[in-house]
mmCIF file of C-alpha atoms and ligand atoms in Angstrom:
data_model
loop_
_atom_site.group_PDB
_atom_site.id
_atom_site.type_symbol
_atom_site.label_atom_id
_atom_site.label_comp_id
_atom_site.label_asym_id
_atom_site.label_seq_id
_atom_site.Cartn_x
_atom_site.Cartn_y
_atom_site.Cartn_z
ATOM 1 C CA MET A 1 126.027 166.509 44.896
ATOM 2 C CA GLY A 2 126.817 163.950 42.270
ATOM 3 C CA SER A 3 130.554 164.119 42.933
ATOM 4 C CA GLU A 4 130.862 160.433 43.835
ATOM 5 C CA THR A 5 133.245 158.694 41.458
ATOM 6 C CA THR A 6 133.060 155.003 40.604
ATOM 7 C CA PRO A 7 135.724 153.252 42.682
ATOM 8 C CA LYS A 8 138.471 151.521 40.664
ATOM 9 C CA LEU A 9 141.189 149.042 41.455
ATOM 10 C CA PRO A 10 144.681 150.565 41.697
ATOM 11 C CA LEU A 11 146.583 150.063 38.420
ATOM 12 C CA ILE A 12 150.282 149.172 38.657
ATOM 13 C CA ASP A 13 152.623 149.124 35.686
ATOM 14 C CA PHE A 14 155.028 146.169 35.574
ATOM 15 C CA THR A 15 156.174 146.823 31.993
ATOM 16 C CA ASN A 16 159.929 147.355 31.768
ATOM 17 C CA LEU A 17 160.267 146.574 35.455
ATOM 18 C CA ASN A 18 163.893 146.775 36.549
ATOM 19 C CA LEU A 19 164.498 143.612 38.573
ATOM 20 C CA GLU A 20 167.773 144.829 40.082
ATOM 21 C CA ALA A 21 167.658 145.034 43.850
ATOM 22 C CA LYS A 22 167.112 148.582 45.096
ATOM 23 C CA SER A 23 166.762 150.106 41.611
ATOM 24 C CA PRO A 24 164.513 153.199 41.859
ATOM 25 C CA ASN A 25 161.963 151.611 39.500
ATOM 26 C CA TRP A 26 161.780 148.379 41.568
ATOM 27 C CA GLU A 27 161.397 150.374 44.779
ATOM 28 C CA LEU A 28 158.621 152.525 43.291
ATOM 29 C CA VAL A 29 156.581 149.583 41.969
ATOM 30 C CA LYS A 30 157.158 147.709 45.247
ATOM 31 C CA SER A 31 155.752 150.586 47.294
ATOM 32 C CA GLN A 32 152.693 150.775 45.015
ATOM 33 C CA VAL A 33 152.149 147.017 45.377
ATOM 34 C CA TYR A 34 152.349 147.116 49.158
ATOM 35 C CA LYS A 35 150.030 150.121 49.453
ATOM 36 C CA ALA A 36 147.439 148.520 47.146
ATOM 37 C CA LEU A 37 147.542 145.220 49.040
ATOM 38 C CA VAL A 38 147.145 146.884 52.430
ATOM 39 C CA GLU A 39 144.246 149.044 51.229
ATOM 40 C CA TYR A 40 142.460 146.772 48.726
ATOM 41 C CA GLY A 41 144.182 143.370 48.882
ATOM 42 C CA CYS A 42 144.067 143.614 45.122
ATOM 43 C CA PHE A 43 145.318 145.571 42.107
ATOM 44 C CA GLU A 44 145.334 145.557 38.338
ATOM 45 C CA ALA A 45 148.770 144.840 36.856
ATOM 46 C CA SER A 46 149.955 145.575 33.355
ATOM 47 C CA PHE A 47 152.701 143.140 32.496
ATOM 48 C CA ASP A 48 154.434 143.063 29.111
ATOM 49 C CA LYS A 49 155.707 139.482 29.117
ATOM 50 C CA PHE A 50 152.765 138.093 27.161
ATOM 51 C CA PRO A 51 152.915 138.298 23.381
ATOM 52 C CA LEU A 52 149.590 139.099 21.761
ATOM 53 C CA GLU A 53 149.478 135.666 20.053
ATOM 54 C CA LEU A 54 149.732 133.936 23.418
ATOM 55 C CA ARG A 55 146.923 136.023 24.888
ATOM 56 C CA GLN A 56 144.664 135.222 21.967
ATOM 57 C CA ALA A 57 145.686 131.554 21.959
ATOM 58 C CA ILE A 58 144.661 131.232 25.615
ATOM 59 C CA PHE A 59 141.033 132.056 24.948
ATOM 60 C CA ALA A 60 140.887 129.888 21.821
ATOM 61 C CA SER A 61 142.235 127.015 23.972
ATOM 62 C CA LEU A 62 139.675 127.634 26.710
ATOM 63 C CA GLU A 63 136.819 127.610 24.221
ATOM 64 C CA GLU A 64 138.079 124.337 22.786
ATOM 65 C CA LEU A 65 138.348 122.861 26.275
ATOM 66 C CA PHE A 66 134.913 123.847 27.540
ATOM 67 C CA ASP A 67 133.307 122.809 24.233
ATOM 68 C CA LEU A 68 134.261 119.197 25.003
ATOM 69 C CA PRO A 69 131.346 116.937 26.025
ATOM 70 C CA LEU A 70 130.594 117.004 29.741
ATOM 71 C CA GLN A 71 131.535 113.320 30.075
ATOM 72 C CA THR A 72 135.014 114.122 28.777
ATOM 73 C CA LYS A 73 135.424 117.155 31.051
ATOM 74 C CA LEU A 74 134.457 115.002 34.027
ATOM 75 C CA LEU A 75 137.585 112.917 33.346
ATOM 76 C CA ASN A 76 139.607 115.795 34.803
ATOM 77 C CA VAL A 77 139.526 114.511 38.381
ATOM 78 C CA SER A 78 141.721 115.299 41.370
ATOM 79 C CA LYS A 79 142.052 114.023 44.913
ATOM 80 C CA LYS A 80 142.237 117.621 46.068
ATOM 81 C CA PRO A 81 138.915 119.469 46.369
ATOM 82 C CA TYR A 82 138.396 122.104 43.662
ATOM 83 C CA HIS A 83 141.437 121.007 41.617
ATOM 84 C CA GLY A 84 139.504 118.869 39.092
ATOM 85 C CA TYR A 85 136.343 119.594 37.069
ATOM 86 C CA VAL A 86 133.808 121.742 38.926
ATOM 87 C CA GLY A 87 130.452 122.628 37.433
ATOM 88 C CA GLN A 88 126.749 121.853 37.131
ATOM 89 C CA TYR A 89 126.090 123.418 40.564
ATOM 90 C CA SER A 90 122.570 124.701 41.062
ATOM 91 C CA MET A 91 123.809 127.705 43.105
ATOM 92 C CA VAL A 92 126.094 128.851 40.260
ATOM 93 C CA PRO A 93 124.653 127.316 37.082
ATOM 94 C CA LEU A 94 126.675 129.543 34.744
ATOM 95 C CA TYR A 95 130.024 128.418 36.166
ATOM 96 C CA GLU A 96 132.410 125.625 35.140
ATOM 97 C CA SER A 97 136.108 125.242 35.900
ATOM 98 C CA MET A 98 139.005 122.852 35.585
ATOM 99 C CA GLY A 99 142.340 122.731 37.352
ATOM 100 C CA ILE A 100 145.867 121.789 36.332
ATOM 101 C CA ASP A 101 148.338 121.284 39.170
ATOM 102 C CA ASP A 102 151.741 122.869 38.564
ATOM 103 C CA ALA A 103 150.840 123.867 35.011
ATOM 104 C CA ASN A 104 154.221 125.610 34.774
ATOM 105 C CA ILE A 105 155.662 122.079 34.280
ATOM 106 C CA LEU A 106 154.925 120.923 30.715
ATOM 107 C CA GLU A 107 154.513 117.240 31.652
ATOM 108 C CA ASN A 108 151.615 118.105 33.965
ATOM 109 C CA VAL A 109 149.709 119.943 31.261
ATOM 110 C CA LYS A 110 150.404 117.090 28.843
ATOM 111 C CA SER A 111 149.022 114.481 31.213
ATOM 112 C CA MET A 112 145.785 116.456 31.389
ATOM 113 C CA THR A 113 145.502 116.859 27.607
ATOM 114 C CA ASN A 114 146.232 113.168 27.122
ATOM 115 C CA ILE A 115 143.211 112.370 29.263
ATOM 116 C CA LEU A 116 140.900 114.804 27.471
ATOM 117 C CA TRP A 117 141.953 114.350 23.832
ATOM 118 C CA GLN A 118 142.696 110.984 22.277
ATOM 119 C CA ASP A 119 145.867 112.153 20.552
ATOM 120 C CA GLY A 120 146.738 114.701 23.246
ATOM 121 C CA ASN A 121 146.566 118.304 22.119
ATOM 122 C CA GLN A 122 149.998 119.798 21.636
ATOM 123 C CA ASN A 123 148.803 123.288 20.874
ATOM 124 C CA PHE A 124 146.736 123.392 24.025
ATOM 125 C CA SER A 125 149.535 122.092 26.271
ATOM 126 C CA LYS A 126 152.089 124.484 24.790
ATOM 127 C CA THR A 127 149.797 127.476 25.211
ATOM 128 C CA LEU A 128 148.759 126.734 28.776
ATOM 129 C CA HIS A 129 152.277 125.845 29.794
ATOM 130 C CA SER A 130 153.898 129.030 28.391
ATOM 131 C CA PHE A 131 151.161 131.130 29.902
ATOM 132 C CA SER A 132 151.603 129.528 33.344
ATOM 133 C CA GLU A 133 155.378 129.910 33.183
ATOM 134 C CA GLU A 134 155.111 133.656 32.595
ATOM 135 C CA LEU A 135 152.520 134.009 35.334
ATOM 136 C CA THR A 136 154.624 132.185 37.930
ATOM 137 C CA GLU A 137 157.322 134.754 37.207
ATOM 138 C CA LEU A 138 154.872 137.541 38.029
ATOM 139 C CA ASP A 139 153.759 135.698 41.185
ATOM 140 C CA GLN A 140 157.381 135.476 42.351
ATOM 141 C CA ILE A 141 158.095 139.138 41.640
ATOM 142 C CA ILE A 142 155.055 140.180 43.640
ATOM 143 C CA ARG A 143 155.826 137.910 46.586
ATOM 144 C CA LYS A 144 159.427 139.160 46.678
ATOM 145 C CA MET A 145 158.144 142.745 46.758
ATOM 146 C CA ILE A 146 155.753 141.861 49.573
ATOM 147 C CA LEU A 147 158.402 140.222 51.763
ATOM 148 C CA GLU A 148 160.811 143.110 51.173
ATOM 149 C CA SER A 149 158.091 145.621 52.068
ATOM 150 C CA LEU A 150 157.362 143.732 55.284
ATOM 151 C CA GLY A 151 161.112 143.694 56.084
ATOM 152 C CA VAL A 152 161.167 139.878 56.224
ATOM 153 C CA GLU A 153 162.995 139.028 52.983
ATOM 154 C CA LYS A 154 165.226 136.633 54.913
ATOM 155 C CA TYR A 155 162.287 134.174 54.696
ATOM 156 C CA LEU A 156 161.959 134.517 50.914
ATOM 157 C CA GLU A 157 163.439 131.154 49.974
ATOM 158 C CA GLU A 158 161.422 129.258 52.574
ATOM 159 C CA HIS A 159 158.291 131.165 51.564
ATOM 160 C CA MET A 160 158.713 130.396 47.851
ATOM 161 C CA ASN A 161 159.501 126.747 48.542
ATOM 162 C CA SER A 162 156.413 126.376 50.717
ATOM 163 C CA THR A 163 153.958 126.627 47.808
ATOM 164 C CA ASN A 164 152.776 124.865 44.650
ATOM 165 C CA TYR A 165 150.892 126.370 41.744
ATOM 166 C CA LEU A 166 147.429 125.538 40.485
ATOM 167 C CA LEU A 167 146.161 126.947 37.215
ATOM 168 C CA ARG A 168 142.371 126.993 37.148
ATOM 169 C CA VAL A 169 140.538 127.824 33.947
ATOM 170 C CA MET A 170 136.951 129.004 34.073
ATOM 171 C CA LYS A 171 133.944 129.576 31.875
ATOM 172 C CA TYR A 172 130.829 131.540 32.837
ATOM 173 C CA LYS A 173 128.001 131.188 30.347
ATOM 174 C CA GLY A 174 126.184 134.391 29.441
ATOM 175 C CA PRO A 175 122.795 134.266 31.225
ATOM 176 C CA GLN A 176 121.042 135.418 27.996
ATOM 177 C CA THR A 177 119.353 138.298 29.790
ATOM 178 C CA SER A 178 120.309 141.873 30.622
ATOM 179 C CA ASP A 179 119.469 141.125 34.285
ATOM 180 C CA THR A 180 122.490 140.471 36.463
ATOM 181 C CA LYS A 181 122.931 136.847 37.559
ATOM 182 C CA LEU A 182 125.369 135.289 39.988
ATOM 183 C CA GLY A 183 128.405 133.769 38.245
ATOM 184 C CA LEU A 184 130.478 132.869 41.301
ATOM 185 C CA SER A 185 129.478 133.418 44.941
ATOM 186 C CA THR A 186 131.166 135.947 47.217
ATOM 187 C CA HIS A 187 134.322 134.508 48.786
ATOM 188 C CA THR A 188 137.875 135.241 49.786
ATOM 189 C CA ASP A 189 140.621 133.132 48.229
ATOM 190 C CA LYS A 190 142.220 130.709 50.659
ATOM 191 C CA ASN A 191 145.676 130.538 49.060
ATOM 192 C CA VAL A 192 148.703 132.893 49.036
ATOM 193 C CA VAL A 193 148.424 135.021 45.880
ATOM 194 C CA THR A 194 145.977 134.713 42.957
ATOM 195 C CA ILE A 195 146.614 136.164 39.509
ATOM 196 C CA LEU A 196 143.502 136.394 37.333
ATOM 197 C CA TYR A 197 143.304 136.923 33.594
ATOM 198 C CA GLN A 198 140.150 137.092 31.492
ATOM 199 C CA ASN A 199 138.563 137.886 28.144
ATOM 200 C CA GLN A 200 136.698 141.129 27.458
ATOM 201 C CA VAL A 201 133.444 140.122 29.197
ATOM 202 C CA GLU A 202 133.074 141.976 32.491
ATOM 203 C CA GLY A 203 131.870 140.337 35.686
ATOM 204 C CA LEU A 204 134.542 140.331 38.404
ATOM 205 C CA GLU A 205 133.697 142.478 41.418
ATOM 206 C CA VAL A 206 135.973 143.130 44.389
ATOM 207 C CA MET A 207 134.751 144.489 47.722
ATOM 208 C CA THR A 208 136.546 147.426 49.355
ATOM 209 C CA LYS A 209 137.282 147.373 53.092
ATOM 210 C CA ASP A 210 134.244 149.604 53.641
ATOM 211 C CA GLY A 211 131.908 147.246 51.810
ATOM 212 C CA LYS A 212 131.593 148.825 48.331
ATOM 213 C CA TRP A 213 131.788 146.685 45.190
ATOM 214 C CA ILE A 214 134.356 147.644 42.561
ATOM 215 C CA SER A 215 133.593 146.311 39.078
ATOM 216 C CA TYR A 216 136.734 145.386 37.214
ATOM 217 C CA LYS A 217 136.893 146.647 33.619
ATOM 218 C CA PRO A 218 139.304 144.346 31.819
ATOM 219 C CA THR A 219 141.863 145.707 29.370
ATOM 220 C CA GLN A 220 143.857 143.437 27.093
ATOM 221 C CA GLY A 221 147.274 143.337 28.705
ATOM 222 C CA SER A 222 146.200 143.447 32.318
ATOM 223 C CA PHE A 223 145.874 140.986 35.143
ATOM 224 C CA VAL A 224 144.222 141.148 38.534
ATOM 225 C CA VAL A 225 146.443 140.280 41.477
ATOM 226 C CA MET A 226 144.723 139.323 44.719
ATOM 227 C CA ILE A 227 145.783 138.293 48.218
ATOM 228 C CA GLY A 228 144.366 135.113 49.719
ATOM 229 C CA ASP A 229 143.671 134.299 53.376
ATOM 230 C CA THR A 230 147.047 132.550 53.741
ATOM 231 C CA LEU A 231 148.987 135.741 53.137
ATOM 232 C CA HIS A 232 146.553 137.682 55.297
ATOM 233 C CA ALA A 233 147.369 135.306 58.166
ATOM 234 C CA TRP A 234 151.116 135.089 57.435
ATOM 235 C CA SER A 235 151.423 138.904 57.310
ATOM 236 C CA ASN A 236 149.634 138.961 60.672
ATOM 237 C CA GLY A 237 146.705 140.850 59.166
ATOM 238 C CA ARG A 238 148.725 143.579 57.425
ATOM 239 C CA LEU A 239 147.629 142.517 53.927
ATOM 240 C CA HIS A 240 143.921 142.471 53.186
ATOM 241 C CA SER A 241 142.222 139.431 51.649
ATOM 242 C CA PRO A 242 139.222 140.876 49.801
ATOM 243 C CA PHE A 243 135.786 139.411 49.211
ATOM 244 C CA HIS A 244 135.039 139.070 45.528
ATOM 245 C CA ARG A 245 132.436 137.501 43.240
ATOM 246 C CA VAL A 246 131.462 137.235 39.593
ATOM 247 C CA MET A 247 128.198 138.733 38.312
ATOM 248 C CA MET A 248 127.117 138.027 34.745
ATOM 249 C CA SER A 249 124.697 139.584 32.289
ATOM 250 C CA GLY A 250 124.144 139.421 28.522
ATOM 251 C CA ASN A 251 124.829 136.704 26.002
ATOM 252 C CA GLU A 252 128.583 136.375 25.852
ATOM 253 C CA ALA A 253 130.596 133.810 27.773
ATOM 254 C CA ARG A 254 133.280 135.014 30.128
ATOM 255 C CA TYR A 255 136.501 132.981 30.089
ATOM 256 C CA SER A 256 139.022 133.498 32.865
ATOM 257 C CA THR A 257 142.118 131.898 34.323
ATOM 258 C CA GLY A 258 143.555 131.999 37.832
ATOM 259 C CA LEU A 259 147.070 131.102 38.868
ATOM 260 C CA PHE A 260 146.904 130.219 42.559
ATOM 261 C CA SER A 261 150.017 129.845 44.714
ATOM 262 C CA ILE A 262 148.970 127.337 47.376
ATOM 263 C CA PRO A 263 150.788 126.211 50.565
ATOM 264 C CA LYS A 264 152.035 122.628 50.484
ATOM 265 C CA GLY A 265 150.390 120.202 52.921
ATOM 266 C CA GLY A 266 152.488 119.664 56.056
ATOM 267 C CA TYR A 267 154.010 123.159 55.945
ATOM 268 C CA ILE A 268 153.055 125.144 59.039
ATOM 269 C CA ILE A 269 151.913 128.687 58.268
ATOM 270 C CA LYS A 270 153.005 131.023 61.016
ATOM 271 C CA ALA A 271 153.484 134.798 60.995
ATOM 272 C CA PRO A 272 157.212 135.629 61.263
ATOM 273 C CA GLU A 273 158.151 136.833 64.762
ATOM 274 C CA GLU A 274 159.244 140.192 63.246
ATOM 275 C CA LEU A 275 155.583 140.879 62.415
ATOM 276 C CA VAL A 276 154.271 140.222 65.917
ATOM 277 C CA ASP A 277 154.654 142.765 68.736
ATOM 278 C CA GLU A 278 152.579 144.623 71.305
ATOM 279 C CA GLU A 279 151.026 146.830 68.663
ATOM 280 C CA HIS A 280 150.403 143.838 66.375
ATOM 281 C CA PRO A 281 149.462 140.868 68.580
ATOM 282 C CA LEU A 282 149.339 137.469 66.866
ATOM 283 C CA LEU A 283 146.004 137.131 64.986
ATOM 284 C CA PHE A 284 146.164 133.491 63.862
ATOM 285 C CA LYS A 285 147.565 130.370 65.481
ATOM 286 C CA PRO A 286 150.077 128.418 63.352
ATOM 287 C CA TYR A 287 148.241 125.964 61.074
ATOM 288 C CA ASP A 288 148.576 123.513 58.201
ATOM 289 C CA HIS A 289 146.712 124.624 55.049
ATOM 290 C CA VAL A 290 145.405 121.132 54.313
ATOM 291 C CA ASP A 291 143.823 120.967 57.788
ATOM 292 C CA PHE A 292 142.281 124.375 57.193
ATOM 293 C CA LEU A 293 140.835 123.232 53.858
ATOM 294 C CA LYS A 294 139.269 120.223 55.576
ATOM 295 C CA TYR A 295 137.336 122.663 57.735
ATOM 296 C CA TYR A 296 136.619 125.050 54.850
ATOM 297 C CA TYR A 297 135.141 122.305 52.667
ATOM 298 C CA SER A 298 133.022 120.882 55.514
ATOM 299 C CA GLU A 299 129.319 121.752 55.561
ATOM 300 C CA LYS A 300 129.877 124.288 58.331
ATOM 301 C CA GLY A 301 132.991 125.740 56.671
ATOM 302 C CA GLN A 302 131.148 126.310 53.396
ATOM 303 C CA ARG A 303 128.635 128.523 55.179
ATOM 304 C CA ASP A 304 131.349 130.412 57.094
ATOM 305 C CA GLN A 305 132.471 133.651 55.397
ATOM 306 C CA PHE A 306 135.200 134.039 58.012
ATOM 307 C CA ALA A 307 136.475 130.455 57.933
ATOM 308 C CA MET A 308 140.089 131.402 58.656
ATOM 309 C CA HIS A 309 139.094 133.293 61.827
ATOM 310 C CA THR A 310 136.902 130.439 63.001
ATOM 311 C CA PHE A 311 139.563 127.839 62.269
ATOM 312 C CA CYS A 312 142.670 129.438 63.766
ATOM 313 C CA GLY A 313 141.870 132.993 64.901
ATOM 314 C CA VAL A 314 143.424 133.875 68.280
HETATM 315 O O1 AKG B 401 136.689 134.326 37.268
HETATM 316 C C1 AKG B 401 137.235 135.148 37.978
HETATM 317 O O2 AKG B 401 137.735 136.192 37.536
HETATM 318 C C2 AKG B 401 137.299 134.939 39.482
HETATM 319 C C3 AKG B 401 137.477 133.530 39.907
HETATM 320 C C4 AKG B 401 137.701 133.396 41.386
HETATM 321 O O3 AKG B 401 137.483 134.281 42.153
HETATM 322 C C5 AKG B 401 138.237 132.128 41.939
HETATM 323 O O4 AKG B 401 138.340 131.140 41.189
HETATM 324 O O5 AKG B 401 138.579 132.086 43.133
HETATM 325 FE FE1 FE2 B 402 138.455 133.900 44.051
#
């Protein structure tokens, strides 16, 4: 009795990672990554590339950004759904977010700051750009480890070239009550890999394969790495794409960031033939991510928790 422990996300240490091919340290971390992604589709990563000043500067920048008047924030528009300003939704009243496409390229961050601040905001662009640059490095390390683990590293270049990055920054207001309120509805990510970073306010919950919620307890130098539906389909179901949500309580605002690697429109996502055999029959028909998003953002798609299966499941 009473022996049940609170489930936790696997923690993987990327500090001092030896990037040399086949080094024992690389191989060890790679095997931990693969195991975590098969079992949970998610893990906590400690990564030493972020100086303390940069980590603190990120949250100061996010506060400054979300403190802008709503009319100004609404100027952050995008033709792509969910890439511009999102907020003021009655279903998730605590939530607001903004996107910057390819924030690892300084010019892109600058064009956003030039829209939001009259004289631009150099500090903001420098901070978000450096942060995104470091994160794209982590994204590439993880994807290389995944392809090597699957034995399909010959596709690495094509795989890397098939995606763009979106940095999305988010604020969840504290609900001003100790009751738990919905911050962001349960969903799976649709992209390839997501890397989340956040301040000290808890709220992210990730569902295990057997339906239990794990609450993530943030620590300063750690990130949450998560698989999206694209990589679930491309790996022919080997990697899990977990449901997750944000639940808020208390007075403090939760600030978070997500670096999303997203397939380019026109690129056909198809599981490599090496991952399809009698034991692992093809689970998803080849598809274009932009076509999938058209379905996902339709009225029917928004109510469909298994949109990828509906859209291209075999
Ligand atoms: O704020 C977070 O930590 C999670 C955000 C999220 O799941 C998303 O934007 O897809
Ligand atoms: Fe998500």
